[in-house]
């Protein structure tokens, strides 16, 4: 009896010694590896300190065994709980340092890019003209003075030829100031009937203001055949305006260009101020979107065509200004600054 009491007592003392040693160590563990080492040391099935102690139970009297077993199970359970709690703590602090991967989280949206508003407008305009028999023609941005000015009937003293307006290239040539030189290139290459649309970039030594930029897009149109008249010009451009601007009002004004006679300009009611006047329309309430006219006979002749036989009409428009109107962009430069926050919001 005395023996068994002392062996039970020793057993219980030993159990509580293990527990009081293990608990602070588990509490101090910082990593999953620390915890695993502690688990093996204290509750490991083969060589853990509790397992080693469990051998003592077999040598006890039948009367002591239940108390010993109960105490053993209690300690074992508490240590397991301590290890589980510590494991949760280690995992969550570890997660703060290296975020755990949450596979249920939605993916990050990928910036897919958007078409530039000016490109959208050019495509839309091209579609409208393609429907009525126009095809697309392109020409070089580095041009000769002859194509850009001379063949288009600019007199040699014309102010547009001035260094202040045109960007001349070293070693001759210039950056085209408009898409009109492609009229000459097209007329030289094809025989009428001709109906082309020419989108492209043009360059001018312009100040950068609300509606001007040193590089901007233009779209040229040219229709040449026998018996083409101003009626065709007006009907076609009015059809375009109705298709593109819908209810917005447009108007034609007489104008002057060296390469057309007679010449006109088409305005659209400013869509930014709705005609009341603002910086974009320079307080006019109208924005000029294109110049047009009957192709000057000397232009046809420069390209080698018989001006007695053929007549034609042409136009040049600014898709940048049209995009400003369509997308309510007060400053033209916003279209050319390349800010994706602006362009991505406008584009589709
Ligand atoms: N080339 C002119 C410009 O850049 C625009 C223009 C006006 C083109 C009348 C034309 C036209 O074809 O007929 O300002």
CSV table of C-alpha atoms and ligand atoms in Angstrom, one decimal:
chain,number,residue,atom,x,y,z
A,1,UNK,CA,0.0,0.0,0.0
A,2,UNK,CA,2.7,2.4,1.1
A,3,UNK,CA,4.6,1.4,-2.0
A,4,UNK,CA,1.8,2.0,-4.3
A,5,UNK,CA,0.9,5.3,-2.8
A,6,UNK,CA,4.5,6.4,-3.2
A,7,UNK,CA,4.6,5.2,-6.8
A,8,UNK,CA,1.3,7.0,-7.6
A,9,UNK,CA,2.6,10.1,-5.9
A,10,UNK,CA,5.9,9.9,-7.9
A,11,UNK,CA,3.9,9.4,-11.0
A,12,UNK,CA,1.7,12.4,-10.4
A,13,UNK,CA,4.7,14.6,-9.4
A,14,UNK,CA,6.5,13.6,-12.5
A,15,UNK,CA,3.4,14.3,-14.6
A,16,UNK,CA,3.0,17.8,-13.2
A,17,UNK,CA,6.7,18.5,-13.6
A,18,UNK,CA,6.5,17.6,-17.3
A,19,UNK,CA,3.4,19.7,-17.7
A,20,UNK,CA,4.9,22.8,-16.0
A,21,UNK,CA,8.0,22.5,-18.1
A,22,UNK,CA,6.1,21.9,-21.3
A,23,UNK,CA,3.5,24.7,-21.1
A,24,UNK,CA,5.9,27.7,-21.1
A,25,UNK,CA,8.0,26.1,-23.7
A,26,UNK,CA,5.0,25.6,-26.0
A,27,UNK,CA,3.9,29.2,-25.2
A,28,UNK,CA,7.3,30.5,-26.3
A,29,UNK,CA,7.4,28.6,-29.6
A,30,UNK,CA,7.7,30.9,-32.6
A,31,UNK,CA,7.7,28.6,-35.6
A,32,UNK,CA,5.9,25.4,-36.7
A,33,UNK,CA,9.3,23.6,-36.5
A,34,UNK,CA,9.7,24.6,-32.9
A,35,UNK,CA,6.3,23.2,-32.2
A,36,UNK,CA,6.9,20.0,-34.0
A,37,UNK,CA,10.1,19.5,-31.9
A,38,UNK,CA,8.1,20.1,-28.7
A,39,UNK,CA,5.3,17.8,-29.8
A,40,UNK,CA,7.8,15.0,-30.4
A,41,UNK,CA,9.6,15.7,-27.1
A,42,UNK,CA,6.5,15.7,-24.9
A,43,UNK,CA,3.7,13.7,-26.5
A,44,UNK,CA,5.5,11.8,-29.2
A,45,UNK,CA,4.2,8.3,-29.3
A,46,UNK,CA,7.5,6.5,-29.1
A,47,UNK,CA,10.0,8.6,-27.2
A,48,UNK,CA,7.9,11.4,-25.8
A,49,UNK,CA,8.3,12.1,-22.1
A,50,UNK,CA,4.6,11.3,-21.5
A,51,UNK,CA,4.9,7.9,-23.3
A,52,UNK,CA,8.0,7.1,-21.3
A,53,UNK,CA,6.0,7.8,-18.1
A,54,UNK,CA,3.0,5.7,-19.1
A,55,UNK,CA,5.2,2.6,-18.6
A,56,UNK,CA,4.9,3.3,-14.8
A,57,UNK,CA,1.2,2.7,-14.8
A,58,UNK,CA,1.5,-1.0,-15.6
A,59,UNK,CA,3.6,-1.5,-12.4
A,60,UNK,CA,0.9,0.1,-10.1
A,61,UNK,CA,-1.7,-1.7,-8.1
A,62,UNK,CA,-5.1,-2.1,-9.7
A,63,UNK,CA,-6.5,0.5,-7.1
A,64,UNK,CA,-4.0,3.2,-8.2
A,65,UNK,CA,-4.2,2.6,-11.9
A,66,UNK,CA,-7.5,4.5,-12.6
A,67,UNK,CA,-6.3,7.6,-10.8
A,68,UNK,CA,-2.9,7.4,-12.6
A,69,UNK,CA,-4.7,6.9,-16.0
A,70,UNK,CA,-7.0,9.7,-15.4
A,71,UNK,CA,-4.2,12.1,-14.4
A,72,UNK,CA,-2.2,10.9,-17.4
A,73,UNK,CA,-5.0,11.5,-19.8
A,74,UNK,CA,-5.7,14.9,-18.4
A,75,UNK,CA,-2.1,16.0,-18.8
A,76,UNK,CA,-1.9,14.5,-22.3
A,77,UNK,CA,-5.1,16.3,-23.3
A,78,UNK,CA,-4.0,19.6,-21.9
A,79,UNK,CA,-0.6,19.4,-23.7
A,80,UNK,CA,-2.3,18.6,-27.0
A,81,UNK,CA,-4.6,21.6,-26.5
A,82,UNK,CA,-1.6,23.8,-25.8
A,83,UNK,CA,0.1,22.6,-28.9
A,84,UNK,CA,-3.0,23.1,-31.1
A,85,UNK,CA,-3.5,26.7,-29.7
A,86,UNK,CA,0.2,27.5,-30.3
A,87,UNK,CA,0.0,26.1,-33.8
A,88,UNK,CA,-2.9,28.4,-34.6
A,89,UNK,CA,-1.0,31.4,-33.2
A,90,UNK,CA,2.2,30.6,-35.2
A,91,UNK,CA,0.2,30.1,-38.3
A,92,UNK,CA,-1.6,33.4,-38.0
A,93,UNK,CA,1.5,35.5,-37.2
A,94,UNK,CA,3.3,33.7,-40.1
A,95,UNK,CA,0.4,34.6,-42.4
A,96,UNK,CA,0.8,38.3,-41.6
A,97,UNK,CA,4.5,38.2,-42.8
A,98,UNK,CA,3.9,36.0,-45.8
A,99,UNK,CA,0.2,36.2,-46.9
A,100,UNK,CA,-1.4,32.8,-47.2
A,101,UNK,CA,-2.9,32.2,-50.7
A,102,UNK,CA,-6.6,32.5,-50.6
A,103,UNK,CA,-7.8,30.5,-53.6
A,104,UNK,CA,-11.3,31.8,-53.3
A,105,UNK,CA,-10.3,35.4,-53.9
A,106,UNK,CA,-11.4,36.8,-57.2
A,107,UNK,CA,-8.5,37.5,-59.6
A,108,UNK,CA,-7.0,40.9,-60.1
A,109,UNK,CA,-8.6,42.7,-63.0
A,110,UNK,CA,-6.1,42.9,-65.9
A,111,UNK,CA,-5.7,46.1,-67.8
A,112,UNK,CA,-6.6,45.0,-71.3
A,113,UNK,CA,-6.0,48.4,-73.1
A,114,UNK,CA,-8.6,50.3,-75.1
A,115,UNK,CA,-8.7,51.8,-78.6
A,116,UNK,CA,-7.7,55.4,-78.6
A,117,UNK,CA,-10.8,57.7,-78.9
A,118,UNK,CA,-9.4,59.2,-82.1
A,119,UNK,CA,-9.0,55.7,-83.5
A,120,UNK,CA,-12.6,54.9,-82.6
A,121,UNK,CA,-13.8,58.0,-84.4
A,122,UNK,CA,-11.6,57.3,-87.5
A,123,UNK,CA,-12.9,53.7,-87.7
A,124,UNK,CA,-16.5,54.9,-87.4
A,125,UNK,CA,-16.1,57.6,-90.0
A,126,UNK,CA,-14.4,55.0,-92.3
A,127,UNK,CA,-17.3,52.7,-91.9
A,128,UNK,CA,-19.8,55.4,-92.9
A,129,UNK,CA,-17.8,56.3,-96.0
A,130,UNK,CA,-17.1,52.6,-96.9
A,131,UNK,CA,-20.9,52.0,-97.0
A,132,UNK,CA,-21.1,54.5,-99.8
A,133,UNK,CA,-18.3,53.2,-101.9
A,134,UNK,CA,-15.1,54.8,-100.6
A,135,UNK,CA,-11.9,52.9,-100.1
A,136,UNK,CA,-9.0,53.6,-97.8
A,137,UNK,CA,-5.8,55.1,-99.2
A,138,UNK,CA,-2.6,56.0,-97.3
A,139,UNK,CA,0.4,58.2,-98.0
A,140,UNK,CA,3.8,59.0,-96.4
A,141,UNK,CA,4.2,61.4,-93.5
A,142,UNK,CA,7.5,62.7,-94.8
A,143,UNK,CA,6.6,64.5,-98.0
A,144,UNK,CA,8.1,66.7,-100.6
A,145,UNK,CA,7.2,70.3,-100.9
A,146,UNK,CA,5.8,69.6,-104.4
A,147,UNK,CA,3.1,67.1,-103.1
A,148,UNK,CA,2.4,69.0,-99.9
A,149,UNK,CA,2.1,72.5,-101.5
A,150,UNK,CA,3.0,73.0,-105.2
A,151,UNK,CA,0.8,70.4,-106.8
A,152,UNK,CA,-2.1,71.5,-104.5
A,153,UNK,CA,-1.9,75.0,-106.1
A,154,UNK,CA,-0.3,76.8,-103.1
A,155,UNK,CA,1.4,79.9,-104.5
A,156,UNK,CA,5.1,80.1,-103.6
A,157,UNK,CA,4.5,83.0,-101.3
A,158,UNK,CA,1.7,81.3,-99.3
A,159,UNK,CA,2.2,81.7,-95.5
A,160,UNK,CA,1.7,78.0,-94.9
A,161,UNK,CA,5.2,77.5,-96.5
A,162,UNK,CA,6.7,79.6,-93.9
A,163,UNK,CA,9.2,78.0,-91.5
A,164,UNK,CA,7.0,79.1,-88.7
A,165,UNK,CA,4.1,76.9,-89.9
A,166,UNK,CA,5.8,73.9,-91.4
A,167,UNK,CA,8.3,71.4,-90.0
A,168,UNK,CA,11.0,71.1,-92.6
A,169,UNK,CA,13.3,68.1,-92.6
A,170,UNK,CA,17.1,68.3,-92.7
A,171,UNK,CA,18.3,67.5,-96.2
A,172,UNK,CA,15.0,68.5,-97.9
A,173,UNK,CA,11.4,67.5,-97.6
A,174,UNK,CA,9.0,68.2,-94.8
A,175,UNK,CA,6.5,66.6,-92.5
A,176,UNK,CA,3.2,66.8,-94.3
A,177,UNK,CA,1.0,69.6,-92.9
A,178,UNK,CA,-2.2,67.9,-94.1
A,179,UNK,CA,-3.4,64.7,-95.8
A,180,UNK,CA,-4.2,66.5,-99.0
A,181,UNK,CA,-0.9,65.4,-100.8
A,182,UNK,CA,-2.5,61.9,-100.8
A,183,UNK,CA,-5.0,63.4,-103.2
A,184,UNK,CA,-2.2,63.9,-105.8
A,185,UNK,CA,-0.7,60.5,-105.1
A,186,UNK,CA,-4.1,58.8,-105.6
A,187,UNK,CA,-4.9,60.7,-108.7
A,188,UNK,CA,-1.5,59.8,-110.2
A,189,UNK,CA,-2.0,56.2,-109.4
A,190,UNK,CA,-5.7,55.4,-110.3
A,191,UNK,CA,-8.0,56.4,-113.0
A,192,UNK,CA,-11.5,57.9,-112.2
A,193,UNK,CA,-14.0,57.1,-110.9
A,194,UNK,CA,-12.1,57.6,-107.6
A,195,UNK,CA,-13.6,57.6,-104.1
A,196,UNK,CA,-11.0,57.4,-101.3
A,197,UNK,CA,-10.8,58.2,-97.7
A,198,UNK,CA,-7.3,58.9,-96.3
A,199,UNK,CA,-6.7,58.8,-92.5
A,200,UNK,CA,-3.3,59.9,-91.2
A,201,UNK,CA,-1.2,62.0,-88.9
A,202,UNK,CA,-0.1,65.5,-89.9
A,203,UNK,CA,2.4,68.0,-88.4
A,204,UNK,CA,2.4,71.7,-87.8
A,205,UNK,CA,4.4,74.1,-85.8
A,206,UNK,CA,1.2,75.0,-83.9
A,207,UNK,CA,1.0,76.1,-80.3
A,208,UNK,CA,-0.7,73.6,-78.1
A,209,UNK,CA,-4.0,75.1,-77.1
A,210,UNK,CA,-7.6,73.8,-76.4
A,211,UNK,CA,-8.0,72.7,-80.1
A,212,UNK,CA,-4.5,72.7,-81.6
A,213,UNK,CA,-1.6,70.3,-81.3
A,214,UNK,CA,1.7,70.0,-83.3
A,215,UNK,CA,0.8,66.5,-84.4
A,216,UNK,CA,-2.8,65.5,-85.1
A,217,UNK,CA,-4.9,63.2,-87.2
A,218,UNK,CA,-6.7,64.1,-90.3
A,219,UNK,CA,-9.0,62.3,-92.7
A,220,UNK,CA,-9.0,63.4,-96.3
A,221,UNK,CA,-11.8,62.5,-98.7
A,222,UNK,CA,-11.6,62.7,-102.5
A,223,UNK,CA,-14.2,61.9,-105.1
A,224,UNK,CA,-13.3,62.4,-108.8
A,225,UNK,CA,-15.3,61.3,-111.9
A,226,UNK,CA,-17.0,62.8,-114.9
A,227,UNK,CA,-19.9,65.1,-114.0
A,228,UNK,CA,-19.3,65.3,-110.2
A,229,UNK,CA,-20.7,68.5,-108.8
A,230,UNK,CA,-21.1,70.5,-105.6
A,231,UNK,CA,-24.4,68.8,-105.1
A,232,UNK,CA,-22.6,65.5,-104.6
A,233,UNK,CA,-20.3,67.1,-102.1
A,234,UNK,CA,-23.1,68.6,-100.0
A,235,UNK,CA,-25.3,65.6,-100.2
A,236,UNK,CA,-22.5,63.2,-99.2
A,237,UNK,CA,-21.2,65.3,-96.3
A,238,UNK,CA,-24.7,66.0,-95.0
A,239,UNK,CA,-25.3,62.2,-95.1
A,240,UNK,CA,-22.1,61.7,-93.2
A,241,UNK,CA,-23.1,64.4,-90.6
A,242,UNK,CA,-26.5,62.8,-90.1
A,243,UNK,CA,-25.0,59.4,-89.6
A,244,UNK,CA,-22.3,60.5,-87.3
A,245,UNK,CA,-23.8,63.3,-85.2
A,246,UNK,CA,-27.4,62.3,-85.3
A,247,UNK,CA,-29.5,65.2,-84.0
A,248,UNK,CA,-26.6,67.7,-83.7
A,249,UNK,CA,-27.0,70.7,-86.0
A,250,UNK,CA,-24.4,71.3,-88.7
A,251,UNK,CA,-23.8,74.2,-91.1
A,252,UNK,CA,-21.8,75.0,-94.2
A,253,UNK,CA,-19.9,78.2,-94.5
A,254,UNK,CA,-18.1,79.6,-97.6
A,255,UNK,CA,-14.3,79.4,-97.2
A,256,UNK,CA,-11.0,79.4,-99.1
A,257,UNK,CA,-8.4,76.8,-99.8
A,258,UNK,CA,-5.8,77.0,-102.6
A,259,UNK,CA,-6.7,73.5,-103.8
A,260,UNK,CA,-10.5,73.9,-104.0
A,261,UNK,CA,-12.8,76.3,-105.8
A,262,UNK,CA,-15.4,77.0,-104.5
A,263,UNK,CA,-14.5,76.1,-100.9
A,264,UNK,CA,-16.6,75.6,-97.8
A,265,UNK,CA,-16.3,74.6,-94.2
A,266,UNK,CA,-18.7,72.4,-92.2
A,267,UNK,CA,-19.3,73.3,-88.5
A,268,UNK,CA,-21.1,71.2,-85.9
A,269,UNK,CA,-22.9,72.9,-83.0
A,270,UNK,CA,-20.4,72.6,-80.0
A,271,UNK,CA,-21.4,69.5,-78.0
A,272,UNK,CA,-19.4,70.7,-75.0
A,273,UNK,CA,-21.4,74.0,-74.4
A,274,UNK,CA,-24.3,73.2,-76.7
A,275,UNK,CA,-23.9,76.4,-78.6
A,276,UNK,CA,-23.7,78.8,-75.8
A,277,UNK,CA,-19.9,79.4,-76.2
A,278,UNK,CA,-16.9,77.9,-74.3
A,279,UNK,CA,-13.1,77.8,-74.6
A,280,UNK,CA,-13.2,74.7,-76.9
A,281,UNK,CA,-15.3,76.5,-79.5
A,282,UNK,CA,-13.7,79.8,-78.8
A,283,UNK,CA,-17.1,81.2,-77.7
A,284,UNK,CA,-18.5,80.7,-81.1
A,285,UNK,CA,-21.0,77.9,-80.2
A,286,UNK,CA,-19.8,76.1,-83.4
A,287,UNK,CA,-16.8,73.9,-84.1
A,288,UNK,CA,-15.3,73.6,-87.5
A,289,UNK,CA,-14.9,69.9,-88.3
A,290,UNK,CA,-14.0,69.9,-91.9
A,291,UNK,CA,-12.9,71.9,-94.9
A,292,UNK,CA,-14.2,71.0,-98.4
A,293,UNK,CA,-14.7,72.1,-101.9
A,294,UNK,CA,-14.6,71.3,-105.6
A,295,UNK,CA,-11.1,70.1,-106.6
A,296,UNK,CA,-9.3,73.0,-108.3
A,297,UNK,CA,-8.7,72.2,-112.0
A,298,UNK,CA,-5.0,73.0,-111.6
A,299,UNK,CA,-4.8,70.2,-108.9
A,300,UNK,CA,-6.3,67.7,-111.3
A,301,UNK,CA,-3.8,68.9,-114.0
A,302,UNK,CA,-0.8,68.6,-111.6
A,303,UNK,CA,-1.7,65.0,-111.2
A,304,UNK,CA,-2.0,64.5,-115.0
A,305,UNK,CA,-5.7,64.4,-115.3
A,306,UNK,CA,-7.8,66.1,-118.0
A,307,UNK,CA,-9.6,68.9,-116.0
A,308,UNK,CA,-12.0,69.4,-118.9
A,309,UNK,CA,-13.2,65.8,-118.6
A,310,UNK,CA,-13.1,65.2,-114.8
A,311,UNK,CA,-14.4,67.1,-111.8
A,312,UNK,CA,-14.1,66.2,-108.2
A,313,UNK,CA,-14.8,67.3,-104.7
A,314,UNK,CA,-12.7,66.8,-101.6
A,315,UNK,CA,-12.7,67.3,-97.8
A,316,UNK,CA,-10.3,67.3,-94.9
A,317,UNK,CA,-11.5,66.7,-91.4
A,318,UNK,CA,-10.1,66.6,-87.9
A,319,UNK,CA,-11.0,63.4,-86.1
A,320,UNK,CA,-9.4,64.8,-82.9
A,321,UNK,CA,-11.8,67.7,-82.8
A,322,UNK,CA,-14.6,65.3,-83.6
A,323,UNK,CA,-13.5,63.0,-80.8
A,324,UNK,CA,-13.5,66.0,-78.5
A,325,UNK,CA,-17.1,66.7,-79.4
A,326,UNK,CA,-18.2,63.1,-79.2
A,327,UNK,CA,-16.5,62.4,-75.8
A,328,UNK,CA,-16.8,65.8,-74.2
A,329,UNK,CA,-13.1,66.5,-74.0
A,330,UNK,CA,-12.5,70.3,-73.5
A,331,UNK,CA,-8.7,70.1,-74.1
A,332,UNK,CA,-7.4,68.5,-77.3
A,333,UNK,CA,-4.1,67.6,-75.6
A,334,UNK,CA,-5.9,65.2,-73.3
A,335,UNK,CA,-6.2,63.0,-76.3
A,336,UNK,CA,-2.4,63.1,-77.0
A,337,UNK,CA,-1.0,63.1,-73.5
A,338,UNK,CA,-1.3,59.3,-73.4
A,339,UNK,CA,-2.8,59.2,-69.9
A,340,UNK,CA,-4.5,55.8,-69.7
A,341,UNK,CA,-6.8,56.9,-67.0
A,342,UNK,CA,-8.4,59.3,-69.5
A,343,UNK,CA,-8.0,57.2,-72.6
A,344,UNK,CA,-9.1,54.0,-71.0
A,345,UNK,CA,-12.2,55.6,-69.6
A,346,UNK,CA,-13.1,57.0,-73.0
A,347,UNK,CA,-12.1,54.1,-75.2
A,348,UNK,CA,-14.0,50.8,-75.7
B,1,LIG,N1,-6.0,70.4,-96.1
B,1,LIG,C1,-6.8,71.3,-95.4
B,1,LIG,C2,-6.2,71.6,-94.0
B,1,LIG,O1,-5.4,70.9,-93.6
B,1,LIG,C3,-8.2,70.6,-95.1
B,1,LIG,C4,-8.9,70.5,-96.4
B,1,LIG,C5,-9.8,71.5,-96.8
B,1,LIG,C6,-8.8,69.4,-97.2
B,1,LIG,C7,-10.5,71.4,-97.9
B,1,LIG,C8,-9.5,69.3,-98.4
B,1,LIG,C9,-10.4,70.4,-98.7
B,1,LIG,O2,-9.5,68.3,-99.2
B,1,LIG,O3,-11.1,70.2,-99.8
B,1,LIG,O4,-6.6,72.5,-93.4
